PDB file of C-alpha atoms (C1' of nucleotides) in Angstrom:
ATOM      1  CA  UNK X   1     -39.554  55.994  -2.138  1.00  0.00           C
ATOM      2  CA  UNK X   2     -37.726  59.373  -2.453  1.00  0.00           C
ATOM      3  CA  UNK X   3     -38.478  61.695  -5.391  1.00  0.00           C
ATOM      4  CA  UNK X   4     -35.108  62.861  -6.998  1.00  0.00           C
ATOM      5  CA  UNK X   5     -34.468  65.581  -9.566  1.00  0.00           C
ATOM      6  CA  UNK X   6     -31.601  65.102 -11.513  1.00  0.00           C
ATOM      7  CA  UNK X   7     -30.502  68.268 -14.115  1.00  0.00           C
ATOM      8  CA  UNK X   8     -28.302  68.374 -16.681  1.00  0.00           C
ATOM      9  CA  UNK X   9     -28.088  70.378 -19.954  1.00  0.00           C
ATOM     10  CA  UNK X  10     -26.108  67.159 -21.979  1.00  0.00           C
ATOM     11  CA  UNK X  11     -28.614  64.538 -22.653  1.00  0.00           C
ATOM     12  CA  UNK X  12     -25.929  61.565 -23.851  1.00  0.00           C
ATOM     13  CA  UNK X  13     -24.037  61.998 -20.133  1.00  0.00           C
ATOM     14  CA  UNK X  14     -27.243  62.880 -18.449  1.00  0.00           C
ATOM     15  CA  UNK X  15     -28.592  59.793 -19.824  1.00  0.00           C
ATOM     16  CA  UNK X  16     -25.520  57.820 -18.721  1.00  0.00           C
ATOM     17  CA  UNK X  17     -26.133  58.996 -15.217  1.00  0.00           C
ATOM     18  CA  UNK X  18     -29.835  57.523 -15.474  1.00  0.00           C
ATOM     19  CA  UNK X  19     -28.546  54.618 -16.188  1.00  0.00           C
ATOM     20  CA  UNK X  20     -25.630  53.989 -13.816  1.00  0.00           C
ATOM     21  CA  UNK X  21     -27.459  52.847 -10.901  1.00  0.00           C
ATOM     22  CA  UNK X  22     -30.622  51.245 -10.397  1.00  0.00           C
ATOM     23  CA  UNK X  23     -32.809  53.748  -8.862  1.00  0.00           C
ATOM     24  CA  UNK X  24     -35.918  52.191  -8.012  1.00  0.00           C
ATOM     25  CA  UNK X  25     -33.900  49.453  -6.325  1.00  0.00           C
ATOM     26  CA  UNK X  26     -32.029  52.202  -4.417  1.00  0.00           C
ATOM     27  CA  UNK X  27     -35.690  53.180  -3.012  1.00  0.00           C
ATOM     28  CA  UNK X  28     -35.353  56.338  -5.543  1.00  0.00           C
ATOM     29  CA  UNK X  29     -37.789  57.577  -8.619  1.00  0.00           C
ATOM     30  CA  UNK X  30     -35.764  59.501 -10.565  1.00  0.00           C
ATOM     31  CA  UNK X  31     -37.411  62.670 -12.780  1.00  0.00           C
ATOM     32  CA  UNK X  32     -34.821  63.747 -15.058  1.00  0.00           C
ATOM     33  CA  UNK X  33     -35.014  67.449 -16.398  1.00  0.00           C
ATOM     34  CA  UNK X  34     -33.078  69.038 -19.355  1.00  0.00           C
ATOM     35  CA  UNK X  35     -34.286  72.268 -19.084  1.00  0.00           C
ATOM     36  CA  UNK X  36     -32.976  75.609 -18.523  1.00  0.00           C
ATOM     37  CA  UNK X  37     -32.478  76.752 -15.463  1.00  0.00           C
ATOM     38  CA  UNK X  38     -35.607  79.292 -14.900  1.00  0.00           C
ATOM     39  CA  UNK X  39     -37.379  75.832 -15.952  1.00  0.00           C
ATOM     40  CA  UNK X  40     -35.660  73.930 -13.286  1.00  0.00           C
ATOM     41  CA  UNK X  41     -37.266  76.055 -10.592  1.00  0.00           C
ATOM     42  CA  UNK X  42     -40.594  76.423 -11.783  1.00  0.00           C
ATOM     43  CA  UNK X  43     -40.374  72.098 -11.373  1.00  0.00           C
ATOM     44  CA  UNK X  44     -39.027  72.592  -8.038  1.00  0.00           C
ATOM     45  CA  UNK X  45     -41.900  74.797  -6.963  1.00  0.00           C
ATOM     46  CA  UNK X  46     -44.464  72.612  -8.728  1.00  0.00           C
ATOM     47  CA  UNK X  47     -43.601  69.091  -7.366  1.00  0.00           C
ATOM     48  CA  UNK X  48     -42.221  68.180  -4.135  1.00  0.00           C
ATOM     49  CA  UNK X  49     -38.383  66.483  -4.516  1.00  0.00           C
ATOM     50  CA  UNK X  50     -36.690  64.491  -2.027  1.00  0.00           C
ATOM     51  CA  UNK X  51     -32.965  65.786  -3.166  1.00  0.00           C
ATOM     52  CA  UNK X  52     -31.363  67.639  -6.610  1.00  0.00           C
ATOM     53  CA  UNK X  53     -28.767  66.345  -8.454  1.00  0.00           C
ATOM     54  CA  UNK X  54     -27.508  67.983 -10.861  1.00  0.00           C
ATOM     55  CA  UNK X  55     -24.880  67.126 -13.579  1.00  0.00           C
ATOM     56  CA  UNK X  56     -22.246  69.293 -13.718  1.00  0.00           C
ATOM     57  CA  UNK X  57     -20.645  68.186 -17.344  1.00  0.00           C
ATOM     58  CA  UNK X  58     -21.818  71.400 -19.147  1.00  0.00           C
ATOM     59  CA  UNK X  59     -23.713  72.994 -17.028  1.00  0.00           C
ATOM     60  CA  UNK X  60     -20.184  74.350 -15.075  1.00  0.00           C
ATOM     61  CA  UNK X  61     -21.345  77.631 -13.660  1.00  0.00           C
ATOM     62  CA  UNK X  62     -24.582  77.717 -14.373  1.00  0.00           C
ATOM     63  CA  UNK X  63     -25.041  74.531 -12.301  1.00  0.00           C
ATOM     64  CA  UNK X  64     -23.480  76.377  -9.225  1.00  0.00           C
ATOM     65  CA  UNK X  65     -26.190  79.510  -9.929  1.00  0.00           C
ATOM     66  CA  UNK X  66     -28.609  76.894  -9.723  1.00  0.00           C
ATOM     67  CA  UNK X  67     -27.073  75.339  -6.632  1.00  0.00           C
ATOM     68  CA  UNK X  68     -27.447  78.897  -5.259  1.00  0.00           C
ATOM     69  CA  UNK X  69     -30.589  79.812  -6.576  1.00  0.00           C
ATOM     70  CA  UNK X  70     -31.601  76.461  -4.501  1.00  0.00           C
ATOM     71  CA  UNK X  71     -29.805  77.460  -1.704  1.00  0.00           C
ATOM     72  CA  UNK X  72     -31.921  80.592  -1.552  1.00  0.00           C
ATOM     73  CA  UNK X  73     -35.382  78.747  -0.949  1.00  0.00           C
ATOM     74  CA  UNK X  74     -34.647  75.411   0.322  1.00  0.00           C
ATOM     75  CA  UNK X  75     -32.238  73.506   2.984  1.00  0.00           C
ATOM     76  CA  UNK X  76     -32.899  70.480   0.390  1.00  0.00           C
ATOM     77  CA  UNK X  77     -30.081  67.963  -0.189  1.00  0.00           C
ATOM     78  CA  UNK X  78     -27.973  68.665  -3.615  1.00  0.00           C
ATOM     79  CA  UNK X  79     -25.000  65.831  -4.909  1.00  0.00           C
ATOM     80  CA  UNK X  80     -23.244  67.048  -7.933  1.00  0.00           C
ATOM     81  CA  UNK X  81     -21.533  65.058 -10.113  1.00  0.00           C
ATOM     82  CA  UNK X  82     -19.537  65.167 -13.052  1.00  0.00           C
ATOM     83  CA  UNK X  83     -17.823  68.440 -12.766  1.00  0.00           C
ATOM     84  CA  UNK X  84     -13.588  68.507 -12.911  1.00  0.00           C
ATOM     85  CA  UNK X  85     -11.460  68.843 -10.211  1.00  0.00           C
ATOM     86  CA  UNK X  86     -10.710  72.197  -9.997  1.00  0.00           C
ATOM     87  CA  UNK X  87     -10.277  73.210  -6.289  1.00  0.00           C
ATOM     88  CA  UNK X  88     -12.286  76.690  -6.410  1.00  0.00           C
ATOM     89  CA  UNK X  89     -15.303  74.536  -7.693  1.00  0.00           C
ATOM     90  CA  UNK X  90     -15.568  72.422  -4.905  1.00  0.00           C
ATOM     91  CA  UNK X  91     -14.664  74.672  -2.397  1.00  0.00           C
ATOM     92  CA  UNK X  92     -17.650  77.461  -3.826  1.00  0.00           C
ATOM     93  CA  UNK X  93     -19.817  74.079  -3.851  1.00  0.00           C
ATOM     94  CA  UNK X  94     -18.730  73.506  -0.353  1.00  0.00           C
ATOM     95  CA  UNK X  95     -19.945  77.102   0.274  1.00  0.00           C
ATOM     96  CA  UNK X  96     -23.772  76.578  -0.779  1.00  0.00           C
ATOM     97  CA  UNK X  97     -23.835  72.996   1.537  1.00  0.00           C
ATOM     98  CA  UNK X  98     -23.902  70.715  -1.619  1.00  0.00           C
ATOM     99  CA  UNK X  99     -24.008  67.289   0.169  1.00  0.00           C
ATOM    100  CA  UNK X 100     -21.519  65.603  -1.926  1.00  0.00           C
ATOM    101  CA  UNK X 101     -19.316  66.361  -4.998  1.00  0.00           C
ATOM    102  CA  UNK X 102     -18.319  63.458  -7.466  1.00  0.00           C
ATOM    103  CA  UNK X 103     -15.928  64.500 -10.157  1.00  0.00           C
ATOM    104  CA  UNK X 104     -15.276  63.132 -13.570  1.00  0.00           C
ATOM    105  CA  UNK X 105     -14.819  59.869 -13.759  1.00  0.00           C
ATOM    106  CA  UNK X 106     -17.846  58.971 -12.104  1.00  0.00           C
ATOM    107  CA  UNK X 107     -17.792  55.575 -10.971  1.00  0.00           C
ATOM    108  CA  UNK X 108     -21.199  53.850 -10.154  1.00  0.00           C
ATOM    109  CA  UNK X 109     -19.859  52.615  -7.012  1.00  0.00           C
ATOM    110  CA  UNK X 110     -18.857  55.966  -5.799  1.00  0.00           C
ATOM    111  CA  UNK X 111     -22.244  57.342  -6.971  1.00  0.00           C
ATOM    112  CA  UNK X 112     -23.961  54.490  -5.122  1.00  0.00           C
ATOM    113  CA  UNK X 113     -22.696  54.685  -2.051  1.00  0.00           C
ATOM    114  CA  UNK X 114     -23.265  58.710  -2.183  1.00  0.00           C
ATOM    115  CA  UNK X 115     -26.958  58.196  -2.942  1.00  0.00           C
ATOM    116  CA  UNK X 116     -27.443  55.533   0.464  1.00  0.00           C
ATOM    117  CA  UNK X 117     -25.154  58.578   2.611  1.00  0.00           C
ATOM    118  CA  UNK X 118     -28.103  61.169   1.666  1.00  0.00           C
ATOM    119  CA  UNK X 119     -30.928  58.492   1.734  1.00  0.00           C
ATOM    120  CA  UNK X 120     -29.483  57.816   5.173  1.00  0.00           C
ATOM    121  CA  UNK X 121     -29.270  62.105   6.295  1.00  0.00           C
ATOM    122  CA  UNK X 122     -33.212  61.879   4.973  1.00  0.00           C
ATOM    123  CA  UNK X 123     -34.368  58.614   7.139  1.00  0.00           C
ATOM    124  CA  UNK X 124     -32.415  60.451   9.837  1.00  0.00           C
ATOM    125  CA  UNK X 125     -34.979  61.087  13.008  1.00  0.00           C
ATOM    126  CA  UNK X 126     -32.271  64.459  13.429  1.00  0.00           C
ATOM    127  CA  UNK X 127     -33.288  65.264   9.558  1.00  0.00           C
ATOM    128  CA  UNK X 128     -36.983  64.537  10.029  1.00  0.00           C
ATOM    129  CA  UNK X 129     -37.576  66.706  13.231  1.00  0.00           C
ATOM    130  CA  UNK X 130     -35.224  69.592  11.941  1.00  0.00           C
ATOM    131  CA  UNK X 131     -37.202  69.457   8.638  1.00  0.00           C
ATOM    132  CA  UNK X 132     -40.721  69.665  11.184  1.00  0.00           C
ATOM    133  CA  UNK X 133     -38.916  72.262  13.100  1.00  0.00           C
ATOM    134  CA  UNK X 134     -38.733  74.181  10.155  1.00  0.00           C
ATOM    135  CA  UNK X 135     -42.065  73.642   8.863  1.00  0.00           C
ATOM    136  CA  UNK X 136     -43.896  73.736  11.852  1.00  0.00           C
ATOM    137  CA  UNK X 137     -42.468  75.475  14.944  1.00  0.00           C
ATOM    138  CA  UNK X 138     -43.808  78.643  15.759  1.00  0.00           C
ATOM    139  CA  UNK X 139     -40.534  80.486  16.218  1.00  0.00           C
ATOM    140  CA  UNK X 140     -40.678  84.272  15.703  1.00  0.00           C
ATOM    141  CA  UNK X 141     -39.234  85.735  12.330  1.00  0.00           C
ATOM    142  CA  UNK X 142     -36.829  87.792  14.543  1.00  0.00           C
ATOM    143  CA  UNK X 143     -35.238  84.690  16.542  1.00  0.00           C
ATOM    144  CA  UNK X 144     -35.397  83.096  13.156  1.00  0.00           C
ATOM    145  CA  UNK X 145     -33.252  85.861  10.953  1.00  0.00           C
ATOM    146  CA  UNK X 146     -30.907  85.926  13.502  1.00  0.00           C
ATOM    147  CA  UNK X 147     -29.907  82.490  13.967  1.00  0.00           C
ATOM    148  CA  UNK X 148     -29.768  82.631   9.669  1.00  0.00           C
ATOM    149  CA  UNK X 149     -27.369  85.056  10.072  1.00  0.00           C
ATOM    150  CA  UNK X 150     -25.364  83.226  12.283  1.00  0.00           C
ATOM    151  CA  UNK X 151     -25.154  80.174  10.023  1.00  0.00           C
ATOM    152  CA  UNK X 152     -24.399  82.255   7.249  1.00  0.00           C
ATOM    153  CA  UNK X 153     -21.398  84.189   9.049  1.00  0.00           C
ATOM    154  CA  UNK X 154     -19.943  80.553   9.616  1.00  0.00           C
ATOM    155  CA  UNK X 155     -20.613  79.486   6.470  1.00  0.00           C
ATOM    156  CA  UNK X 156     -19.239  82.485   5.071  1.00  0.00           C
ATOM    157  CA  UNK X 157     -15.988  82.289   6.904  1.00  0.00           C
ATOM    158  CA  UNK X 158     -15.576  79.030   6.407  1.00  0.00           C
ATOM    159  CA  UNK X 159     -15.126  79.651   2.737  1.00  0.00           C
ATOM    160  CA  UNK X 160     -13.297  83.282   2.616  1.00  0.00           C
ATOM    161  CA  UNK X 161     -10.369  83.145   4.255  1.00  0.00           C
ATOM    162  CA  UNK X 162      -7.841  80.465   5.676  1.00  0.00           C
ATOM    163  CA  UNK X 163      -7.140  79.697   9.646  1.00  0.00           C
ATOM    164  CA  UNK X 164     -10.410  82.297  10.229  1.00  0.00           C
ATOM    165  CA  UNK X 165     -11.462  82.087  14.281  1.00  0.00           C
ATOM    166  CA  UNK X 166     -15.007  82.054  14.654  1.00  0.00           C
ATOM    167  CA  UNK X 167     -16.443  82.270  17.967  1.00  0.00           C
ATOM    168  CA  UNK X 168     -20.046  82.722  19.110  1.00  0.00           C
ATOM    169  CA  UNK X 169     -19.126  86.079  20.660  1.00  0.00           C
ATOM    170  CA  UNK X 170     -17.286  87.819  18.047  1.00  0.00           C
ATOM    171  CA  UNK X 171     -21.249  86.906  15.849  1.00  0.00           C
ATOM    172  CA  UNK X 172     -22.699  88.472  18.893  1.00  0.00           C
ATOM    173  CA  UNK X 173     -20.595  91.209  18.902  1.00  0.00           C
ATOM    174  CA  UNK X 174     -21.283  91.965  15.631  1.00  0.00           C
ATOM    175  CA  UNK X 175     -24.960  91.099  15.521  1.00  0.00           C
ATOM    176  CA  UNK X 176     -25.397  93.244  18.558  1.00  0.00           C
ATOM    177  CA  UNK X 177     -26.552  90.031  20.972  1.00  0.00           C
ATOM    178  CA  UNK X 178     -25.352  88.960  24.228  1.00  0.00           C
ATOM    179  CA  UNK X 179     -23.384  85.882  23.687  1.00  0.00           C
ATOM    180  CA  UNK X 180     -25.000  83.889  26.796  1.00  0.00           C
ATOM    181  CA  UNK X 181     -28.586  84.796  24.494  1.00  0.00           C
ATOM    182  CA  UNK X 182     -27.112  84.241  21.193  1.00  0.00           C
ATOM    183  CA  UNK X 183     -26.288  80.015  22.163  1.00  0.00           C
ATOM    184  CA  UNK X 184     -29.283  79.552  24.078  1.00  0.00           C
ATOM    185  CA  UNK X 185     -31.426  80.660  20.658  1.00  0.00           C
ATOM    186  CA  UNK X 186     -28.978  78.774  18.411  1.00  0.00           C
ATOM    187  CA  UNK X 187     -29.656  75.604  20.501  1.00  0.00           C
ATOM    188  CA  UNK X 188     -33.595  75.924  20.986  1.00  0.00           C
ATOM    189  CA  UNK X 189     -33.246  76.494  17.294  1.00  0.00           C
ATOM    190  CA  UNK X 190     -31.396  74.518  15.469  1.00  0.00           C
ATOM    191  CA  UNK X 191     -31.543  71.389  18.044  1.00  0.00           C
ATOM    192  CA  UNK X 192     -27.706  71.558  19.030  1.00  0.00           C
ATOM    193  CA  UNK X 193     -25.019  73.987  19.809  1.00  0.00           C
ATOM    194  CA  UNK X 194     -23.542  76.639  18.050  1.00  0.00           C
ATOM    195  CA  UNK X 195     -20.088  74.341  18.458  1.00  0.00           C
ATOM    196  CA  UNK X 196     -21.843  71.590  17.363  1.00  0.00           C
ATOM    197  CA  UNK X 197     -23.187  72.837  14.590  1.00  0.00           C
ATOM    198  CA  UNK X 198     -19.451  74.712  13.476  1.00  0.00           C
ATOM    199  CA  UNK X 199     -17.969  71.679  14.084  1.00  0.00           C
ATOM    200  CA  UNK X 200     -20.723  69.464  11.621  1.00  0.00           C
ATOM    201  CA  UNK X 201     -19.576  71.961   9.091  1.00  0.00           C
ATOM    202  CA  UNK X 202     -16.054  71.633   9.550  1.00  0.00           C
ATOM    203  CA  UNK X 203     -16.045  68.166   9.287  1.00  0.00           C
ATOM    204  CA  UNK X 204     -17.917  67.417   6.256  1.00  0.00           C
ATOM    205  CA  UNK X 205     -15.645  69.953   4.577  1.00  0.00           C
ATOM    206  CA  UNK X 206     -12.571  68.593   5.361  1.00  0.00           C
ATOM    207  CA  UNK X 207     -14.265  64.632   4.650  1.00  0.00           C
ATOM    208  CA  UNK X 208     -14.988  65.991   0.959  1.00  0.00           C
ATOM    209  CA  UNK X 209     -11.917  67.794   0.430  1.00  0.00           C
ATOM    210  CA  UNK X 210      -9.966  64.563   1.747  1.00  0.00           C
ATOM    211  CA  UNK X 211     -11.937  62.878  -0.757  1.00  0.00           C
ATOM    212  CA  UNK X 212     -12.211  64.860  -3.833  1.00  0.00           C
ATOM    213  CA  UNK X 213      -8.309  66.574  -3.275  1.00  0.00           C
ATOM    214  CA  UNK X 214      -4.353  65.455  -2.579  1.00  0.00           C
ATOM    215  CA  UNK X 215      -4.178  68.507  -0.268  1.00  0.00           C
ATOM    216  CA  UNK X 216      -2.160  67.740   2.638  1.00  0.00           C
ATOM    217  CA  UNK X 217      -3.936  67.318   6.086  1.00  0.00           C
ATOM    218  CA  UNK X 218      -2.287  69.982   7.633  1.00  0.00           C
ATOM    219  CA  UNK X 219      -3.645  71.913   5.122  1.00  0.00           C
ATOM    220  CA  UNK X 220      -7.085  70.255   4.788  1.00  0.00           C
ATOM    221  CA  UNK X 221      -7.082  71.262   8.613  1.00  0.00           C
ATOM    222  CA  UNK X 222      -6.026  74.907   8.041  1.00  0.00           C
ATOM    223  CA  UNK X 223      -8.768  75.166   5.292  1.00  0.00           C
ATOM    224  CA  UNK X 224     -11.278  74.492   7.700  1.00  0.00           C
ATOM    225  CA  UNK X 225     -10.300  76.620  10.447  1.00  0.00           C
ATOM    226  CA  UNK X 226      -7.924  74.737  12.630  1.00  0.00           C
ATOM    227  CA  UNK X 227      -5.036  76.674  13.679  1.00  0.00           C
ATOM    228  CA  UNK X 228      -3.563  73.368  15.595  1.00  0.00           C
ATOM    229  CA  UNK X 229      -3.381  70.052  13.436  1.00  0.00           C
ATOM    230  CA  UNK X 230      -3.923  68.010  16.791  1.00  0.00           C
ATOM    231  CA  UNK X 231      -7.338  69.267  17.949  1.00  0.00           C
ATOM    232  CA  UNK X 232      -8.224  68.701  13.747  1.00  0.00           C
ATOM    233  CA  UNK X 233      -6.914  64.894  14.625  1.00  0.00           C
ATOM    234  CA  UNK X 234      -8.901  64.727  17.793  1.00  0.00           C
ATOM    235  CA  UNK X 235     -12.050  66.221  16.335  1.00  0.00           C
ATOM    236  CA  UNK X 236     -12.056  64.252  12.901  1.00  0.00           C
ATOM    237  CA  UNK X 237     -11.397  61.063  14.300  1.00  0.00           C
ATOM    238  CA  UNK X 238     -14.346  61.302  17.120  1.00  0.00           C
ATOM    239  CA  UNK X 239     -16.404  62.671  14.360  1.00  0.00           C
ATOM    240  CA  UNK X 240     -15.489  60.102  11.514  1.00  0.00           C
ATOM    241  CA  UNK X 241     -13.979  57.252  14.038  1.00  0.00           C
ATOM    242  CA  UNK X 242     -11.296  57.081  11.999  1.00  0.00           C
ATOM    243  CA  UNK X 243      -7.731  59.765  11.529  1.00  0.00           C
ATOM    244  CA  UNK X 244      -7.875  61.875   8.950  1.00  0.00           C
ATOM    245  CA  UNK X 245      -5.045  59.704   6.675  1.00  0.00           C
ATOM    246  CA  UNK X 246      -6.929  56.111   7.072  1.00  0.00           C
ATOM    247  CA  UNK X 247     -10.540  57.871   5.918  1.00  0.00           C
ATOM    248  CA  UNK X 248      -8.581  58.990   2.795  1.00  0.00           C
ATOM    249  CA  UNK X 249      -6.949  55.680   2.133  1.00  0.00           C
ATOM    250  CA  UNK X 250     -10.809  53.839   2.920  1.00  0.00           C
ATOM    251  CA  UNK X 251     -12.690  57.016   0.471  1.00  0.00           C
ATOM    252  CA  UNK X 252      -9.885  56.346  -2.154  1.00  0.00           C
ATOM    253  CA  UNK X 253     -10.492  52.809  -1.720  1.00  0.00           C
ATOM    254  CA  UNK X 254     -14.050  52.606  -2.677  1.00  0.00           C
TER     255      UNK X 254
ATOM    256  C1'  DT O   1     -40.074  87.050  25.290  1.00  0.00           C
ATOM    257  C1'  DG O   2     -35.726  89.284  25.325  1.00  0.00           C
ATOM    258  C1'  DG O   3     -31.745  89.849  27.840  1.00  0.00           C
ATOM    259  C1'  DT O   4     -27.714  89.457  31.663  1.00  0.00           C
ATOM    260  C1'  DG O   5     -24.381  87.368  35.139  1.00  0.00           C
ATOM    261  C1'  DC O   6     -21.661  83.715  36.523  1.00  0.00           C
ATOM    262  C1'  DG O   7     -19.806  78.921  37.487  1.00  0.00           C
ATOM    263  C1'  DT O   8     -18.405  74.769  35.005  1.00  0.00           C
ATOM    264  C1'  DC O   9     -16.242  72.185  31.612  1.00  0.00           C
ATOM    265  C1'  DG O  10     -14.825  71.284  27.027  1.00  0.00           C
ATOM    266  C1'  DA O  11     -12.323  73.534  23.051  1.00  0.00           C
ATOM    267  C1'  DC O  12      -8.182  75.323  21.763  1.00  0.00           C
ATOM    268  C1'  DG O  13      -3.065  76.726  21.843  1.00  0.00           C
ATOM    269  C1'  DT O  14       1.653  75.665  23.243  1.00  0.00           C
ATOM    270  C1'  DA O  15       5.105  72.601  23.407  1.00  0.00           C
ATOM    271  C1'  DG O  16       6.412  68.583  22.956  1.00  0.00           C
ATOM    272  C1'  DT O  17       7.201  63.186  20.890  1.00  0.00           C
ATOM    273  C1'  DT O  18       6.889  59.628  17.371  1.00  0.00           C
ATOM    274  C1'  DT O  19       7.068  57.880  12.768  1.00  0.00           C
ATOM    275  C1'  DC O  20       8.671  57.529   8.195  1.00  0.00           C
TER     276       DC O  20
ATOM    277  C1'  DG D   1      13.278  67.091   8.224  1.00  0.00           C
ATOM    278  C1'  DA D   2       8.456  66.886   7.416  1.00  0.00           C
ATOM    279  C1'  DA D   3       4.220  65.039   8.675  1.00  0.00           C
ATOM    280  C1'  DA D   4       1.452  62.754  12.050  1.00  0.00           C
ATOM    281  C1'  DC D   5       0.126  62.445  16.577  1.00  0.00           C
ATOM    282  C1'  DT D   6      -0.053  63.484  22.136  1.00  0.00           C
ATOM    283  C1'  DA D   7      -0.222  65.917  26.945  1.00  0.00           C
ATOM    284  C1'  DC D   8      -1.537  69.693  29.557  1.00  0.00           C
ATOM    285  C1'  DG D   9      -2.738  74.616  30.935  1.00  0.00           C
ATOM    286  C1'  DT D  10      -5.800  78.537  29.609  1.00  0.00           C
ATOM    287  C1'  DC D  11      -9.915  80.626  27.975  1.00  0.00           C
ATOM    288  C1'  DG D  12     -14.437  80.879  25.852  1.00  0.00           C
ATOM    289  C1'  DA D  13     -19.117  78.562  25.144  1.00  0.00           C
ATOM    290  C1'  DC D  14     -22.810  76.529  27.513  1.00  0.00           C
ATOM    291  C1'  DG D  15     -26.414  76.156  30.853  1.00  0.00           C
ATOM    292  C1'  DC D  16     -29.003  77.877  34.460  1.00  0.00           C
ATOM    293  C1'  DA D  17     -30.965  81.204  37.486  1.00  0.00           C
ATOM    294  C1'  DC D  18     -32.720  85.438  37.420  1.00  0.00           C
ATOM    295  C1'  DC D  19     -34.518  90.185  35.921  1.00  0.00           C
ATOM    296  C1'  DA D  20     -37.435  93.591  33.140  1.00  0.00           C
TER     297       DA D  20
END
DNA sequence: TGGTGCGTCGACGTAGTTTC
DNA sequence: GAAACTACGTCGACGCACCA
């Protein structure tokens, strides 16, 4: 049974939520908090939560400082929902690694079949021993910051500007690092490569904004960082096993 | 433990073709 | 004509051996 927190600051949609799904049936026990924010994380720190979700109807901004504020002392799965559509929402949510983003209307399907995608990322054995890793691996704070601030360049560029090339040795580079040392770390690390790893973040951006947008592929692919639509094509569909066009018809399907 | 050099191979860019 | 998709040559990331 995973522990869930779900936050909201509207008690009639935040109640509607609650009762959408059937969480215990899900495997879930819900804990739902209408508190304010400085609240929220004195919960977080008291009891241990499997995944945040927070309902973005009111909250707006405030629930994207507390995505952040999240962010800032835990890797821990966050779905929002509720929210609009507005593009620069769900790209700055795409920018703190929310795991999903369901705009108004939120359908109980949708919701659903969100909640079994994260139960499934925290059964994962590849969630379980990065989670250990984390915890328990004696890896020096040094090694540690700088492998941070290599997932945080990517991150970071993969938000701030379109068609940005980033490549291992430009970080080094700039981090000072050989670039040789720099992938070795990354992969002792973080249990894959540094491609790996840029290319997990490229694709889950361009699955949600395929989902929760009507941009165009070529410019789903551009937002991500592909210069060339083909290698997006190649990439997407050995990451997803479908092209890019048939995942959007199957997400707008469901 | 932190760092470098170098060979191999996959990622990416260029230039196309196909489909609607 | 625009968007979707493919083939192939070039270059950068990875992995390993090695050094301090």
């Amino acid at each position: 049974m995973y522990k869930i927190l779900l936050i909201g600051s509207n008690k009639h949609s935040t109640e509607a939520f609650r009762h959408m799904v059937d969480w215990n049936q899900l495997g879930f026990c819900l804990t739902v908090c209408l508190e304010t924010p400085n609240s929220v994380m004195e919960l977080f720190n008291k009891d241990r939560f499997s995944f945040i979700i927070i309902n973005m109807t009111d909250l707006k901004d405030k629930g994207l400082q507390l995505c952040e504020a999240l962010r800032k002392i835990s890797s821990i799965p966050i779905l929002l929902i509720g929210g609009n559509k507005d593009f620069q929402i769900i790209r700055k949510a795409l920018n703190l690694q929310v795991n999903d983003y369901i705009p108004d209307p939120v359908n109980p399907t949708e919701l659903k079949s969100s909640l079994l995608l994260i139960k499934e990322t925290l059964s994962s054995a590849h969630y379980k021993s990065n989670t250990l890793l984390h915890l328990a691996k004696p890896i020096s704070n040094q090694t540690s910051d700088i492998i941070e601030k290599v997932k945080n360049y990517v991150n970071r560029s993969l938000n701030e500007s379109l068609s940005k090339k980033i490549t291992l040795k430009e970080i080094a580079d700039q981090l000072n690092y050989n670039c040789s040392y720099l992938s070795h770390k990354f992969k002792c690390r973080e249990n894959m490569t540094f491609n790996e790893f840029l290319l997990k973040q490229r694709m889950e951006k361009a699955k949600l904004l395929l989902e929760k947008t009507d941009m165009k592929i070529y410019e789903v692919a551009q937002e991500v960082g592909y210069v060339e639509l083909d290698w997006f094509y190649k990439k997407f569909k050995t990451y997803t096993g479908v092209n890019a066009n048939k995942y959007r018809q199957l997400a707008g399907s469901k």
